[in-house]
Amino acid sequence: QVQLVESGGGLVQPGGSLRLSCAASESISSINVMGWYRRVPGNQRELVALITSGGATRYANSVKGRFTISGDNAKNTVYLQMNSLKPEDTAVYYCLLRSGVGDYWGQGTQVTVSS
């Protein structure tokens, strides 16, 4: 069974940066979308950023200009560069790889922005 392994989360001060990575444990064919979501306890999971196989991107308004998503379809890997982090970015971040046969989700990585 394919697993997505996330890394890069942690504790950072406001204004700092983190880079999240997500890699599949084995090859996934026909990936058409890769993305990141986040969830704050008590809230629903929300979209952070998506990137299509064609390179088109979509960002939540709250992260535009601060976060950058990138992906490598050949390596089944997606990244999220997060700059100018704010306390309200604190959440568990989940990666998503969407293929023709279904969605694959990571286990989540905690990002905490605090002084």
mmCIF file with all atom_site columns, C-alpha atoms in Angstrom:
data_model
loop_
_atom_site.group_PDB
_atom_site.id
_atom_site.type_symbol
_atom_site.label_atom_id
_atom_site.label_alt_id
_atom_site.label_comp_id
_atom_site.label_asym_id
_atom_site.label_entity_id
_atom_site.label_seq_id
_atom_site.pdbx_PDB_ins_code
_atom_site.Cartn_x
_atom_site.Cartn_y
_atom_site.Cartn_z
_atom_site.occupancy
_atom_site.B_iso_or_equiv
_atom_site.pdbx_formal_charge
_atom_site.auth_seq_id
_atom_site.auth_comp_id
_atom_site.auth_asym_id
_atom_site.auth_atom_id
_atom_site.pdbx_PDB_model_num
ATOM 1   C CA . GLN A 1 1   ? 0.000   0.000  0.000   1.00 0.00 ? 1   GLN A CA 1
ATOM 2   C CA . VAL A 1 2   ? 1.356   3.387  -1.003  1.00 0.00 ? 2   VAL A CA 1
ATOM 3   C CA . GLN A 1 3   ? 2.237   5.707  1.855   1.00 0.00 ? 3   GLN A CA 1
ATOM 4   C CA . LEU A 1 4   ? 3.077   9.397  1.737   1.00 0.00 ? 4   LEU A CA 1
ATOM 5   C CA . VAL A 1 5   ? 5.885   10.428 4.066   1.00 0.00 ? 5   VAL A CA 1
ATOM 6   C CA . GLU A 1 6   ? 5.977   14.049 5.139   1.00 0.00 ? 6   GLU A CA 1
ATOM 7   C CA . SER A 1 7   ? 8.865   15.927 6.684   1.00 0.00 ? 7   SER A CA 1
ATOM 8   C CA . GLY A 1 8   ? 9.948   19.457 7.496   1.00 0.00 ? 8   GLY A CA 1
ATOM 9   C CA . GLY A 1 9   ? 7.437   20.502 10.117  1.00 0.00 ? 9   GLY A CA 1
ATOM 10  C CA . GLY A 1 10  ? 8.386   21.960 13.465  1.00 0.00 ? 10  GLY A CA 1
ATOM 11  C CA . LEU A 1 11  ? 8.475   25.040 15.654  1.00 0.00 ? 11  LEU A CA 1
ATOM 12  C CA . VAL A 1 12  ? 9.447   28.369 14.133  1.00 0.00 ? 12  VAL A CA 1
ATOM 13  C CA . GLN A 1 13  ? 9.242   31.990 15.233  1.00 0.00 ? 13  GLN A CA 1
ATOM 14  C CA . PRO A 1 14  ? 6.916   34.446 13.499  1.00 0.00 ? 14  PRO A CA 1
ATOM 15  C CA . GLY A 1 15  ? 8.528   35.690 10.310  1.00 0.00 ? 15  GLY A CA 1
ATOM 16  C CA . GLY A 1 16  ? 10.527  32.507 9.905   1.00 0.00 ? 16  GLY A CA 1
ATOM 17  C CA . SER A 1 17  ? 10.490  29.875 7.171   1.00 0.00 ? 17  SER A CA 1
ATOM 18  C CA . LEU A 1 18  ? 9.932   26.150 6.831   1.00 0.00 ? 18  LEU A CA 1
ATOM 19  C CA . ARG A 1 19  ? 9.967   23.780 3.882   1.00 0.00 ? 19  ARG A CA 1
ATOM 20  C CA . LEU A 1 20  ? 7.654   20.800 3.902   1.00 0.00 ? 20  LEU A CA 1
ATOM 21  C CA . SER A 1 21  ? 8.335   17.737 1.777   1.00 0.00 ? 21  SER A CA 1
ATOM 22  C CA . CYS A 1 22  ? 6.114   14.802 0.905   1.00 0.00 ? 22  CYS A CA 1
ATOM 23  C CA . ALA A 1 23  ? 7.259   11.696 -0.937  1.00 0.00 ? 23  ALA A CA 1
ATOM 24  C CA . ALA A 1 24  ? 5.426   8.546  -1.929  1.00 0.00 ? 24  ALA A CA 1
ATOM 25  C CA . SER A 1 25  ? 6.803   5.207  -0.735  1.00 0.00 ? 25  SER A CA 1
ATOM 26  C CA . GLU A 1 26  ? 6.401   3.779  -4.230  1.00 0.00 ? 26  GLU A CA 1
ATOM 27  C CA . SER A 1 27  ? 5.627   4.997  -7.684  1.00 0.00 ? 27  SER A CA 1
ATOM 28  C CA . ILE A 1 28  ? 2.157   6.377  -8.402  1.00 0.00 ? 28  ILE A CA 1
ATOM 29  C CA . SER A 1 29  ? 1.130   6.608  -12.023 1.00 0.00 ? 29  SER A CA 1
ATOM 30  C CA . SER A 1 30  ? -0.904  9.351  -13.623 1.00 0.00 ? 30  SER A CA 1
ATOM 31  C CA . ILE A 1 31  ? -0.659  11.936 -10.863 1.00 0.00 ? 31  ILE A CA 1
ATOM 32  C CA . ASN A 1 32  ? -2.666  14.934 -12.008 1.00 0.00 ? 32  ASN A CA 1
ATOM 33  C CA . VAL A 1 33  ? -2.743  17.073 -8.853  1.00 0.00 ? 33  VAL A CA 1
ATOM 34  C CA . MET A 1 34  ? -0.460  17.488 -5.851  1.00 0.00 ? 34  MET A CA 1
ATOM 35  C CA . GLY A 1 35  ? -1.290  19.664 -2.907  1.00 0.00 ? 35  GLY A CA 1
ATOM 36  C CA . TRP A 1 36  ? -1.174  20.664 0.721   1.00 0.00 ? 36  TRP A CA 1
ATOM 37  C CA . TYR A 1 37  ? -4.025  21.083 3.191   1.00 0.00 ? 37  TYR A CA 1
ATOM 38  C CA . ARG A 1 38  ? -4.003  22.031 6.846   1.00 0.00 ? 38  ARG A CA 1
ATOM 39  C CA . ARG A 1 39  ? -6.233  21.566 9.860   1.00 0.00 ? 39  ARG A CA 1
ATOM 40  C CA . VAL A 1 40  ? -6.492  23.441 13.107  1.00 0.00 ? 40  VAL A CA 1
ATOM 41  C CA . PRO A 1 41  ? -8.093  21.430 15.964  1.00 0.00 ? 41  PRO A CA 1
ATOM 42  C CA . GLY A 1 42  ? -11.835 22.015 15.937  1.00 0.00 ? 42  GLY A CA 1
ATOM 43  C CA . ASN A 1 43  ? -11.843 23.215 12.332  1.00 0.00 ? 43  ASN A CA 1
ATOM 44  C CA . GLN A 1 44  ? -12.241 21.515 8.989   1.00 0.00 ? 44  GLN A CA 1
ATOM 45  C CA . ARG A 1 45  ? -9.287  20.686 6.804   1.00 0.00 ? 45  ARG A CA 1
ATOM 46  C CA . GLU A 1 46  ? -8.630  23.604 4.446   1.00 0.00 ? 46  GLU A CA 1
ATOM 47  C CA . LEU A 1 47  ? -6.783  23.960 1.174   1.00 0.00 ? 47  LEU A CA 1
ATOM 48  C CA . VAL A 1 48  ? -3.371  25.609 1.345   1.00 0.00 ? 48  VAL A CA 1
ATOM 49  C CA . ALA A 1 49  ? -2.005  25.099 -2.170  1.00 0.00 ? 49  ALA A CA 1
ATOM 50  C CA . LEU A 1 50  ? -2.394  22.882 -5.225  1.00 0.00 ? 50  LEU A CA 1
ATOM 51  C CA . ILE A 1 51  ? -0.282  22.266 -8.304  1.00 0.00 ? 51  ILE A CA 1
ATOM 52  C CA . THR A 1 52  ? -1.416  20.398 -11.403 1.00 0.00 ? 52  THR A CA 1
ATOM 53  C CA . SER A 1 53  ? 0.686   18.156 -13.602 1.00 0.00 ? 53  SER A CA 1
ATOM 54  C CA . GLY A 1 54  ? 0.760   21.030 -16.054 1.00 0.00 ? 54  GLY A CA 1
ATOM 55  C CA . GLY A 1 55  ? 2.258   23.379 -13.482 1.00 0.00 ? 55  GLY A CA 1
ATOM 56  C CA . ALA A 1 56  ? -0.810  25.498 -12.734 1.00 0.00 ? 56  ALA A CA 1
ATOM 57  C CA . THR A 1 57  ? -1.028  26.529 -9.097  1.00 0.00 ? 57  THR A CA 1
ATOM 58  C CA . ARG A 1 58  ? -3.753  27.609 -6.712  1.00 0.00 ? 58  ARG A CA 1
ATOM 59  C CA . TYR A 1 59  ? -3.294  29.121 -3.269  1.00 0.00 ? 59  TYR A CA 1
ATOM 60  C CA . ALA A 1 60  ? -5.501  30.001 -0.348  1.00 0.00 ? 60  ALA A CA 1
ATOM 61  C CA . ASN A 1 61  ? -5.800  33.785 -0.085  1.00 0.00 ? 61  ASN A CA 1
ATOM 62  C CA . SER A 1 62  ? -4.254  33.688 3.362   1.00 0.00 ? 62  SER A CA 1
ATOM 63  C CA . VAL A 1 63  ? -0.942  32.288 2.060   1.00 0.00 ? 63  VAL A CA 1
ATOM 64  C CA . LYS A 1 64  ? -0.593  34.005 -1.325  1.00 0.00 ? 64  LYS A CA 1
ATOM 65  C CA . GLY A 1 65  ? 2.765   35.706 -1.682  1.00 0.00 ? 65  GLY A CA 1
ATOM 66  C CA . ARG A 1 66  ? 4.219   33.809 1.279   1.00 0.00 ? 66  ARG A CA 1
ATOM 67  C CA . PHE A 1 67  ? 3.964   30.111 0.352   1.00 0.00 ? 67  PHE A CA 1
ATOM 68  C CA . THR A 1 68  ? 5.190   28.388 -2.799  1.00 0.00 ? 68  THR A CA 1
ATOM 69  C CA . ILE A 1 69  ? 4.218   24.904 -3.902  1.00 0.00 ? 69  ILE A CA 1
ATOM 70  C CA . SER A 1 70  ? 6.347   22.823 -6.242  1.00 0.00 ? 70  SER A CA 1
ATOM 71  C CA . GLY A 1 71  ? 6.296   19.232 -7.332  1.00 0.00 ? 71  GLY A CA 1
ATOM 72  C CA . ASP A 1 72  ? 8.207   16.536 -9.132  1.00 0.00 ? 72  ASP A CA 1
ATOM 73  C CA . ASN A 1 73  ? 5.830   14.080 -10.794 1.00 0.00 ? 73  ASN A CA 1
ATOM 74  C CA . ALA A 1 74  ? 8.643   11.727 -11.751 1.00 0.00 ? 74  ALA A CA 1
ATOM 75  C CA . LYS A 1 75  ? 9.700   11.438 -8.114  1.00 0.00 ? 75  LYS A CA 1
ATOM 76  C CA . ASN A 1 76  ? 6.145   11.555 -6.736  1.00 0.00 ? 76  ASN A CA 1
ATOM 77  C CA . THR A 1 77  ? 7.232   14.358 -4.456  1.00 0.00 ? 77  THR A CA 1
ATOM 78  C CA . VAL A 1 78  ? 5.613   17.658 -3.532  1.00 0.00 ? 78  VAL A CA 1
ATOM 79  C CA . TYR A 1 79  ? 7.079   20.563 -1.578  1.00 0.00 ? 79  TYR A CA 1
ATOM 80  C CA . LEU A 1 80  ? 5.736   23.596 0.228   1.00 0.00 ? 80  LEU A CA 1
ATOM 81  C CA . GLN A 1 81  ? 8.075   26.503 0.913   1.00 0.00 ? 81  GLN A CA 1
ATOM 82  C CA . MET A 1 82  ? 6.586   28.633 3.662   1.00 0.00 ? 82  MET A CA 1
ATOM 83  C CA . ASN A 1 83  ? 8.012   32.096 4.293   1.00 0.00 ? 83  ASN A CA 1
ATOM 84  C CA . SER A 1 84  ? 6.966   34.965 6.551   1.00 0.00 ? 84  SER A CA 1
ATOM 85  C CA . LEU A 1 85  ? 5.151   32.525 8.786   1.00 0.00 ? 85  LEU A CA 1
ATOM 86  C CA . LYS A 1 86  ? 2.455   33.827 11.116  1.00 0.00 ? 86  LYS A CA 1
ATOM 87  C CA . PRO A 1 87  ? 0.981   32.354 14.301  1.00 0.00 ? 87  PRO A CA 1
ATOM 88  C CA . GLU A 1 88  ? -2.255  31.724 12.402  1.00 0.00 ? 88  GLU A CA 1
ATOM 89  C CA . ASP A 1 89  ? -0.353  29.327 10.123  1.00 0.00 ? 89  ASP A CA 1
ATOM 90  C CA . THR A 1 90  ? -0.079  26.951 13.070  1.00 0.00 ? 90  THR A CA 1
ATOM 91  C CA . ALA A 1 91  ? -1.768  23.693 12.073  1.00 0.00 ? 91  ALA A CA 1
ATOM 92  C CA . VAL A 1 92  ? -1.226  20.095 11.047  1.00 0.00 ? 92  VAL A CA 1
ATOM 93  C CA . TYR A 1 93  ? -0.282  20.063 7.376   1.00 0.00 ? 93  TYR A CA 1
ATOM 94  C CA . TYR A 1 94  ? -1.282  17.172 5.101   1.00 0.00 ? 94  TYR A CA 1
ATOM 95  C CA . CYS A 1 95  ? -0.043  16.431 1.609   1.00 0.00 ? 95  CYS A CA 1
ATOM 96  C CA . LEU A 1 96  ? -2.214  15.062 -1.161  1.00 0.00 ? 96  LEU A CA 1
ATOM 97  C CA . LEU A 1 97  ? -1.335  13.224 -4.355  1.00 0.00 ? 97  LEU A CA 1
ATOM 98  C CA . ARG A 1 98  ? -4.306  12.764 -6.677  1.00 0.00 ? 98  ARG A CA 1
ATOM 99  C CA . SER A 1 99  ? -4.117  10.235 -9.491  1.00 0.00 ? 99  SER A CA 1
ATOM 100 C CA . GLY A 1 100 ? -6.512  8.602  -11.850 1.00 0.00 ? 100 GLY A CA 1
ATOM 101 C CA . VAL A 1 101 ? -7.145  5.794  -9.368  1.00 0.00 ? 101 VAL A CA 1
ATOM 102 C CA . GLY A 1 102 ? -7.688  7.875  -6.259  1.00 0.00 ? 102 GLY A CA 1
ATOM 103 C CA . ASP A 1 103 ? -6.334  10.217 -3.599  1.00 0.00 ? 103 ASP A CA 1
ATOM 104 C CA . TYR A 1 104 ? -3.339  9.547  -1.382  1.00 0.00 ? 104 TYR A CA 1
ATOM 105 C CA . TRP A 1 105 ? -2.901  11.493 1.859   1.00 0.00 ? 105 TRP A CA 1
ATOM 106 C CA . GLY A 1 106 ? 0.056   11.968 4.154   1.00 0.00 ? 106 GLY A CA 1
ATOM 107 C CA . GLN A 1 107 ? -0.159  11.350 7.884   1.00 0.00 ? 107 GLN A CA 1
ATOM 108 C CA . GLY A 1 108 ? 0.250   15.021 8.734   1.00 0.00 ? 108 GLY A CA 1
ATOM 109 C CA . THR A 1 109 ? 3.098   17.106 10.078  1.00 0.00 ? 109 THR A CA 1
ATOM 110 C CA . GLN A 1 110 ? 2.764   19.722 12.805  1.00 0.00 ? 110 GLN A CA 1
ATOM 111 C CA . VAL A 1 111 ? 3.767   23.307 12.081  1.00 0.00 ? 111 VAL A CA 1
ATOM 112 C CA . THR A 1 112 ? 3.822   25.647 15.066  1.00 0.00 ? 112 THR A CA 1
ATOM 113 C CA . VAL A 1 113 ? 4.557   29.351 14.694  1.00 0.00 ? 113 VAL A CA 1
ATOM 114 C CA . SER A 1 114 ? 5.232   30.932 18.048  1.00 0.00 ? 114 SER A CA 1
ATOM 115 C CA . SER A 1 115 ? 7.686   33.178 19.813  1.00 0.00 ? 115 SER A CA 1
#
